[in-house]
mmCIF file of C-alpha atoms and ligand atoms in Angstrom:
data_model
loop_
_atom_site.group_PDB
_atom_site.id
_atom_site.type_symbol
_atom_site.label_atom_id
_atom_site.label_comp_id
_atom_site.label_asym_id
_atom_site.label_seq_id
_atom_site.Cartn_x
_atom_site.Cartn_y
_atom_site.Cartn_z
ATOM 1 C CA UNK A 865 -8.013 18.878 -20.376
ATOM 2 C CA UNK A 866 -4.846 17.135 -18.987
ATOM 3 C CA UNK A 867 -5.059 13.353 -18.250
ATOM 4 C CA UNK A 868 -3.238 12.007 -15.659
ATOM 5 C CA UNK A 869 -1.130 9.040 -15.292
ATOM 6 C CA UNK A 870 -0.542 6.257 -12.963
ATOM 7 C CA UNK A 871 2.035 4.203 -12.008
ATOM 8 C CA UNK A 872 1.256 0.637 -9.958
ATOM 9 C CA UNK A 873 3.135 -1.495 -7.754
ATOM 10 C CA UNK A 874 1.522 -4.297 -6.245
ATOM 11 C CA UNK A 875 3.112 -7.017 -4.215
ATOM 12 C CA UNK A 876 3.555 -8.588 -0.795
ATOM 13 C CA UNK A 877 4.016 -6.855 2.423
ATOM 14 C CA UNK A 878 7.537 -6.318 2.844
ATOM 15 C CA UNK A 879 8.722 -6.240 -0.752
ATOM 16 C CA UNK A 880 9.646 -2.802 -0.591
ATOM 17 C CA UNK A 881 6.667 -1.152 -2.262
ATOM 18 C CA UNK A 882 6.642 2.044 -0.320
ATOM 19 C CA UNK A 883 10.720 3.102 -0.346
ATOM 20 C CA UNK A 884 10.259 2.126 -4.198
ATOM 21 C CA UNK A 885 7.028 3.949 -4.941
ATOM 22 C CA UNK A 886 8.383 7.125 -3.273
ATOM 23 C CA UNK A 887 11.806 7.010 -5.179
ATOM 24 C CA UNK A 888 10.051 6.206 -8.476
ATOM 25 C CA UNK A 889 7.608 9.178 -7.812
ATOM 26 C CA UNK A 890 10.154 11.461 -7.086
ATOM 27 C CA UNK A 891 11.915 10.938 -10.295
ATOM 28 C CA UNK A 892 8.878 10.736 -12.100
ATOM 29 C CA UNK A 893 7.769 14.457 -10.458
ATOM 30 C CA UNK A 894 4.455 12.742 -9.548
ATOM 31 C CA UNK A 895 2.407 12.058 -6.277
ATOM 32 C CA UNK A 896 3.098 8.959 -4.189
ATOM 33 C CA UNK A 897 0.111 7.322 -2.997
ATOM 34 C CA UNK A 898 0.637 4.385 -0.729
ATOM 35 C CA UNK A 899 -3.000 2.512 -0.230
ATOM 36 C CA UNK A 900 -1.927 0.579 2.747
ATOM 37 C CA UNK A 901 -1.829 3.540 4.810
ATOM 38 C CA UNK A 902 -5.736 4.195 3.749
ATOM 39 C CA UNK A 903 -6.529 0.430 5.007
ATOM 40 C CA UNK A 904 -4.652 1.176 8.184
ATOM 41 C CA UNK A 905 -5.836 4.428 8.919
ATOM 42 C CA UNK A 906 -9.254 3.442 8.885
ATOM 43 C CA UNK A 907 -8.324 0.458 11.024
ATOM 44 C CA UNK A 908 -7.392 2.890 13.608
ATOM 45 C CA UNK A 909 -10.959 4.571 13.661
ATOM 46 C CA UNK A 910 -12.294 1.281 13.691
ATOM 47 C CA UNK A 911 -10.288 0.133 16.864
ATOM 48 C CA UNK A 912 -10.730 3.488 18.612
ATOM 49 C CA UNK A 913 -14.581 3.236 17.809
ATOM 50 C CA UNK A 914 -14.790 -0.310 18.971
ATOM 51 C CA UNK A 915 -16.457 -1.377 16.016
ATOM 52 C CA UNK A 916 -17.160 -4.825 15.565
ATOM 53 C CA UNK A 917 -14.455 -5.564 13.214
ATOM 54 C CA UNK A 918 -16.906 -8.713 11.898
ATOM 55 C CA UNK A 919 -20.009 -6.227 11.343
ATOM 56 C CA UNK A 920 -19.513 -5.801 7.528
ATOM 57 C CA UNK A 921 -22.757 -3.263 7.580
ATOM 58 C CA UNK A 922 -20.654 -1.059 10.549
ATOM 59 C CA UNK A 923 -17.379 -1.123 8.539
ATOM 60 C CA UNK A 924 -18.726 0.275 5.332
ATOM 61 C CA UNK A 925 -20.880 3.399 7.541
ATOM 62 C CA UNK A 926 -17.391 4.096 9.261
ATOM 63 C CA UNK A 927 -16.174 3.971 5.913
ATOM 64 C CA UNK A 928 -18.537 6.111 4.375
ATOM 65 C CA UNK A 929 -18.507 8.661 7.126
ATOM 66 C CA UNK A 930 -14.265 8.835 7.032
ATOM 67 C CA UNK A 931 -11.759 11.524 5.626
ATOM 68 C CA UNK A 932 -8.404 10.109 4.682
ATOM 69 C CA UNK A 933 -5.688 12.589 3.465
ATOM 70 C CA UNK A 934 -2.281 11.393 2.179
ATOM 71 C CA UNK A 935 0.568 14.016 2.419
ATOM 72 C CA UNK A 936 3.629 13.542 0.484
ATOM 73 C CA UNK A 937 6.315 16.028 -0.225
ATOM 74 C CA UNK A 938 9.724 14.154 -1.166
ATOM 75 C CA UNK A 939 12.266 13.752 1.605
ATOM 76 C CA UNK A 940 9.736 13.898 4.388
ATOM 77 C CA UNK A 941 7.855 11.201 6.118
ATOM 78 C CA UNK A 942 4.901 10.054 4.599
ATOM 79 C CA UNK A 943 1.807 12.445 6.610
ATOM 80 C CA UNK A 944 -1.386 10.451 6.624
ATOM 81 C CA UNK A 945 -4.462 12.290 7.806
ATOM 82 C CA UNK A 946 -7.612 10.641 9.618
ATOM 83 C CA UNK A 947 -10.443 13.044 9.630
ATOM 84 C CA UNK A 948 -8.196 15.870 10.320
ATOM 85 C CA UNK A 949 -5.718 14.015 12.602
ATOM 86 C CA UNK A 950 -2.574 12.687 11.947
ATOM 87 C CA UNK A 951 -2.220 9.568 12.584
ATOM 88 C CA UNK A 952 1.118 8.608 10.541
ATOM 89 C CA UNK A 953 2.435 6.629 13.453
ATOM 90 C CA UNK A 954 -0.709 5.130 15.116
ATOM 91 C CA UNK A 955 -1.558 3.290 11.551
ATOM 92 C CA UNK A 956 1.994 1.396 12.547
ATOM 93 C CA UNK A 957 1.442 -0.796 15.261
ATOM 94 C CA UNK A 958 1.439 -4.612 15.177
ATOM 95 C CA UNK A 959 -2.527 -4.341 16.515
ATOM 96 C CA UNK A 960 -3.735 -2.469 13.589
ATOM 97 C CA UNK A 961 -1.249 -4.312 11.155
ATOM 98 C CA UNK A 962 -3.059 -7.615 11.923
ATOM 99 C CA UNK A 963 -6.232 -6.052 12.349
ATOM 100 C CA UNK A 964 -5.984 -4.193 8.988
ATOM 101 C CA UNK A 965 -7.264 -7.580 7.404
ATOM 102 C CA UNK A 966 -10.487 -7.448 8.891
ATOM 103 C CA UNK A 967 -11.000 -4.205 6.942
ATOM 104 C CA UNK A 968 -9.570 -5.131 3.361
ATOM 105 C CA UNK A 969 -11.680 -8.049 3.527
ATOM 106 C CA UNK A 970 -14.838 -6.416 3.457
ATOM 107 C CA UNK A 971 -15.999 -5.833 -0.234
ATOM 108 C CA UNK A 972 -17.772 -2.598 0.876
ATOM 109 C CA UNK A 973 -15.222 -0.943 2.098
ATOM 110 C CA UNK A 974 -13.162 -1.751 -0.349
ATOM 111 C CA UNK A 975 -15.511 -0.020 -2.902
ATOM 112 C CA UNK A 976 -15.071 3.152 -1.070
ATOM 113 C CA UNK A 977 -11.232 2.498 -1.030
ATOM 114 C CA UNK A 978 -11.305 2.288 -4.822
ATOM 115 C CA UNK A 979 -13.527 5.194 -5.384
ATOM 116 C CA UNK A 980 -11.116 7.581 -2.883
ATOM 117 C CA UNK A 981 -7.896 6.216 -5.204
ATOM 118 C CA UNK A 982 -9.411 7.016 -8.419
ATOM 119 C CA UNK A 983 -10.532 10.467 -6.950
ATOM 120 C CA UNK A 984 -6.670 10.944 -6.473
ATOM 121 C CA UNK A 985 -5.663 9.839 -9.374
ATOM 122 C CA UNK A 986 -7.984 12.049 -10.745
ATOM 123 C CA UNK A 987 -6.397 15.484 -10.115
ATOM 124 C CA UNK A 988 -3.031 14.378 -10.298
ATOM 125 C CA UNK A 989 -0.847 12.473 -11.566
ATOM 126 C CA UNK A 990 0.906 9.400 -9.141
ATOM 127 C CA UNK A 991 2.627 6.102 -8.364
ATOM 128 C CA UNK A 992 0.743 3.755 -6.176
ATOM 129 C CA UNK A 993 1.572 0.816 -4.202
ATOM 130 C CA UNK A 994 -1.111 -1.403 -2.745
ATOM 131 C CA UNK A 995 -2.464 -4.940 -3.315
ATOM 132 C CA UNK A 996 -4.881 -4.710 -6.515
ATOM 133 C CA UNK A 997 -4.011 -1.066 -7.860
ATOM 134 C CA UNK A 998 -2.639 -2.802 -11.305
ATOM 135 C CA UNK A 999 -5.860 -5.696 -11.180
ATOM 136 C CA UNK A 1000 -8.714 -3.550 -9.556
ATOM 137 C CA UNK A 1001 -8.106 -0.125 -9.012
ATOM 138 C CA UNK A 1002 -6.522 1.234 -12.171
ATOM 139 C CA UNK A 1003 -6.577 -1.526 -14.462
ATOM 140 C CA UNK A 1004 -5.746 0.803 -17.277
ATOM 141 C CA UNK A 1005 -2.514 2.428 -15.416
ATOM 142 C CA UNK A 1006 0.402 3.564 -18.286
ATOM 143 C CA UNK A 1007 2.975 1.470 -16.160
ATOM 144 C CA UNK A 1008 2.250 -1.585 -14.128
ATOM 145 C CA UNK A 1009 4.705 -3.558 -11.820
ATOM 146 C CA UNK A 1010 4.431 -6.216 -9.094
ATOM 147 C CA UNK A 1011 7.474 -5.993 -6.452
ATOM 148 C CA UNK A 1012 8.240 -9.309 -4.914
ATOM 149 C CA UNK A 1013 10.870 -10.693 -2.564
ATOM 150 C CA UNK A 1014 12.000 -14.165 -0.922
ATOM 151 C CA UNK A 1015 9.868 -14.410 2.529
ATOM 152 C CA UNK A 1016 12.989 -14.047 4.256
ATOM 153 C CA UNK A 1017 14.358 -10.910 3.101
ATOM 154 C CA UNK A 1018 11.476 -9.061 3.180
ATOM 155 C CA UNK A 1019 10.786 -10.255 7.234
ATOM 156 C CA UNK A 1020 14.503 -8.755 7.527
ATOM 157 C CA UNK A 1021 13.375 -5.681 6.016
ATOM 158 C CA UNK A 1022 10.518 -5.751 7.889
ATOM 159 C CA UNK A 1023 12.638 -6.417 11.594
ATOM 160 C CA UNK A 1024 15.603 -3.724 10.278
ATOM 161 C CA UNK A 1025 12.912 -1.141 9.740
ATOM 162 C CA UNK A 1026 11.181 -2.058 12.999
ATOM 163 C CA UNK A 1027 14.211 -1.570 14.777
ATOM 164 C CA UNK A 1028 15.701 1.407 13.219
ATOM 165 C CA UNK A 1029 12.518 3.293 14.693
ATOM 166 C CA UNK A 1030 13.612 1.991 17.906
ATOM 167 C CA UNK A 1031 10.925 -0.992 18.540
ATOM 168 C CA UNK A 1032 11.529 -4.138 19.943
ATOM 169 C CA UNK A 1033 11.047 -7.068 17.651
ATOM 170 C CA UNK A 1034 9.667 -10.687 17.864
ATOM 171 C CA UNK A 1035 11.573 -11.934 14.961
ATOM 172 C CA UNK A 1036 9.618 -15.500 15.041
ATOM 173 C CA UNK A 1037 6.228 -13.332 15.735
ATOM 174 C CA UNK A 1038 6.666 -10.982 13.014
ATOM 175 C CA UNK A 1039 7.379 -13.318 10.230
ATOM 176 C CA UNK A 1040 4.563 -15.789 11.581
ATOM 177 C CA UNK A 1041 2.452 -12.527 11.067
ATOM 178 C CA UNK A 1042 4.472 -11.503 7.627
ATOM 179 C CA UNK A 1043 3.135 -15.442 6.573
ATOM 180 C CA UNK A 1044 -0.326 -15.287 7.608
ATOM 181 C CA UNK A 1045 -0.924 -11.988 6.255
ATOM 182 C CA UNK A 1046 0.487 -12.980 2.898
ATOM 183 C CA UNK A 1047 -1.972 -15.876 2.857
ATOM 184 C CA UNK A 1048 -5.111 -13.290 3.588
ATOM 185 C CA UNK A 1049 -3.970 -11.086 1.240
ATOM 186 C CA UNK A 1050 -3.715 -14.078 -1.517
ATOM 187 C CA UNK A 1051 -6.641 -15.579 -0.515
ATOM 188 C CA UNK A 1052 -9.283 -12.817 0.271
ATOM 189 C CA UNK A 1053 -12.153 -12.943 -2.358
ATOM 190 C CA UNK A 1054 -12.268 -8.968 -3.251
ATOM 191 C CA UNK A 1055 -9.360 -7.581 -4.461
ATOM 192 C CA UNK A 1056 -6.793 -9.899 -3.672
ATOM 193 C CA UNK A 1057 -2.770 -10.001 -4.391
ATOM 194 C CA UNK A 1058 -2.365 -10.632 -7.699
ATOM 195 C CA UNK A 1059 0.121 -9.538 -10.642
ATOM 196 C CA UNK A 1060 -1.837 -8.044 -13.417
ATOM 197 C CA UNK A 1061 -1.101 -10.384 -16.982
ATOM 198 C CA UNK A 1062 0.235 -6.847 -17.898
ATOM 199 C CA UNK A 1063 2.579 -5.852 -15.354
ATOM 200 C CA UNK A 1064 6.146 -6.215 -15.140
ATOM 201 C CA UNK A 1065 7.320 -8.782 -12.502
ATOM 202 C CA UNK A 1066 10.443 -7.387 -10.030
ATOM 203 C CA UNK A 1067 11.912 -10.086 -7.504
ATOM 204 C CA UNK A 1068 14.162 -7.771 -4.944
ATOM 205 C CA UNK A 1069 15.837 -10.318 -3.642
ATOM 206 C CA UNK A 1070 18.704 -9.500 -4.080
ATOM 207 C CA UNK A 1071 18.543 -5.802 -5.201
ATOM 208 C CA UNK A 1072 18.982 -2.559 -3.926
ATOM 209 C CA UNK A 1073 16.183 0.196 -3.813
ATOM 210 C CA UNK A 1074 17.957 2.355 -6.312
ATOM 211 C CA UNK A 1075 18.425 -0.730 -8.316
ATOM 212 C CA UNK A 1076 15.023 -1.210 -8.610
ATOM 213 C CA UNK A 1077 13.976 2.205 -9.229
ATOM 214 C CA UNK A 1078 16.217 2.262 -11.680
ATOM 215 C CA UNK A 1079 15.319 -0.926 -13.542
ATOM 216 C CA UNK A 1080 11.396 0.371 -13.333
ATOM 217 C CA UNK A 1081 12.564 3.738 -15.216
ATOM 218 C CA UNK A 1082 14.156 2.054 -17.753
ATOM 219 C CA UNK A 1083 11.238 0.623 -18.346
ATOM 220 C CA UNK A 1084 9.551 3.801 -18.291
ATOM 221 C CA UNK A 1085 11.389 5.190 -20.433
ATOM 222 C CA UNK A 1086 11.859 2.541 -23.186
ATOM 223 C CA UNK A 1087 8.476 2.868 -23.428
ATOM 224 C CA UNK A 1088 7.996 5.710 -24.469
ATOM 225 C CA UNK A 1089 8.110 8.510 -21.569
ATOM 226 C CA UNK A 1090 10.884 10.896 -20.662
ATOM 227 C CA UNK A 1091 12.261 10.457 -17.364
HETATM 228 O O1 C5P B 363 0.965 -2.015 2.398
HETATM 229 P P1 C5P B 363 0.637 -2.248 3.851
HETATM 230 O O2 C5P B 363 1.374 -3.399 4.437
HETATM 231 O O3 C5P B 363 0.746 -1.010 4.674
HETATM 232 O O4 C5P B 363 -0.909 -2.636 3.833
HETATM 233 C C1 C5P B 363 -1.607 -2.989 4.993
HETATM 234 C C2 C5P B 363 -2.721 -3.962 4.651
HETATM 235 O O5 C5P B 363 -3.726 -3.275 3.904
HETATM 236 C C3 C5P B 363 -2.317 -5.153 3.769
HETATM 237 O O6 C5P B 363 -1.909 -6.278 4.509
HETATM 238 C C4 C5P B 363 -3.570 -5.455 2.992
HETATM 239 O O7 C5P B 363 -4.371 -6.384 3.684
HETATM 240 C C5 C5P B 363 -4.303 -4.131 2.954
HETATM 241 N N1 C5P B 363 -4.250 -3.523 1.635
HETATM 242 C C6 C5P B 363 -5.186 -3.913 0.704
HETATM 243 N N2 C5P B 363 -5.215 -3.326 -0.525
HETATM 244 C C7 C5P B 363 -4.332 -2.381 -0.857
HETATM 245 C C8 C5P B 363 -3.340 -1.989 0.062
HETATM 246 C C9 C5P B 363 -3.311 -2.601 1.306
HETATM 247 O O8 C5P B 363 -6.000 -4.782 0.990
HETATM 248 N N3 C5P B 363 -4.406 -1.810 -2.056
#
């Protein structure tokens, strides 16, 4: 039997999690599995459903009756598949951003959020970014690290990446929303943002992405795996 292994990087929105977790897993020659998108995309049933978004009970049966597929080959967009549709842009917009909290606050759902990741990790072998992968979710991942970033650059990031797709930006809006949904992520009782006591703290301030990656392989590597 082969045993998998997982990578974790945990952190704030905007750190750079994603566009670190894919680089990493590409030289690693795993899977990339980005969690957010699995919050989001069952946001979107949620809001097409008109489901009370405070009816814990309705959340976790939406939840329990949901497929989410994450496609990934490297150098292509992200795919991420909800119940057979893709909804890789729809997960995007500022509504189901700020709505995604109503969903990662319920402990039911996240339950079925956990089980799904492990299920993934399961068959193969991955880097993961999300909120409470290196605390909750794989507690006993081979490498651990928690990407951070001043509150500033990461709202840049946030606004650049906005843009380059073409969408108009609020820049006061979007790093009101950046701030507030830092504070529910810190704050929410299950699951919350938190660096694991094991993991390796990264502040991106003032670093590149291939920086980073390559500061997080040398890691990797001087401890003990060939990359
Ligand atoms: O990473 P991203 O910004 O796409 O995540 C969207 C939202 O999903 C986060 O603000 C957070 O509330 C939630 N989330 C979570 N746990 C994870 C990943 C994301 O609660 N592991």
């Amino acid at each position: 039997m082969t045993t998998t292994m997982v990578v974790t990087i945990d952190g704030p929105a905007g750190a750079g999690k994603s566009t670190v977790a894919k680089a990493l897993a590409r030289r690693l020659d795993v899977a990339f599995m980005d969690t957010g998108a699995m919050y989001r995309a069952l946001t979107v049933k949620a809001l097409r459903r008109k489901v009370n978004l405070e009816d814990e009970g309705a959340l976790i049966s939406l939840a329990h009756e949901t497929h989410i597929d994450l496609l990934y080959e490297p150098g292509r967009p992200l795919q991420v598949i909800l119940d057979g549709e893709d909804v890789s842009e729809a997960i995007r917009t500022q509504e189901v951003t700020n709505k995604t909290y109503f969903i990662a606050r319920t402990p039911g759902v996240r339950e079925v959020m956990v089980h799904w990741q492990r299920e993934m990790a399961g068959r193969r072998s991955l880097v993961g970014d999300g909120r409470d992968l290196g605390t909750v979710v794989f507690p006993q991942a081979a490498y651990k690290f928690y990407l951070d970033a001043d509150v500033k650059v990461r709202s840049q990031r946030r606004i650049d990446e906005l843009r380059a797709k073409g969408q108009a930006v609020d820049e006061m809006a979007l790093a009101r929303d950046l701030a507030e949904r830092d504070r529910q992520d810190f704050t929410r009782k299950v699951g919350p943002l938190k660096k694991a006591d094991d993991a390796i703290f990264v502040d991106s301030t003032g670093m590149s992405v291939d920086e980073v990656v390559e500061l997080m392989v040398q890691h990797i590597r001087s401890n003990g795996r060939r990359v």
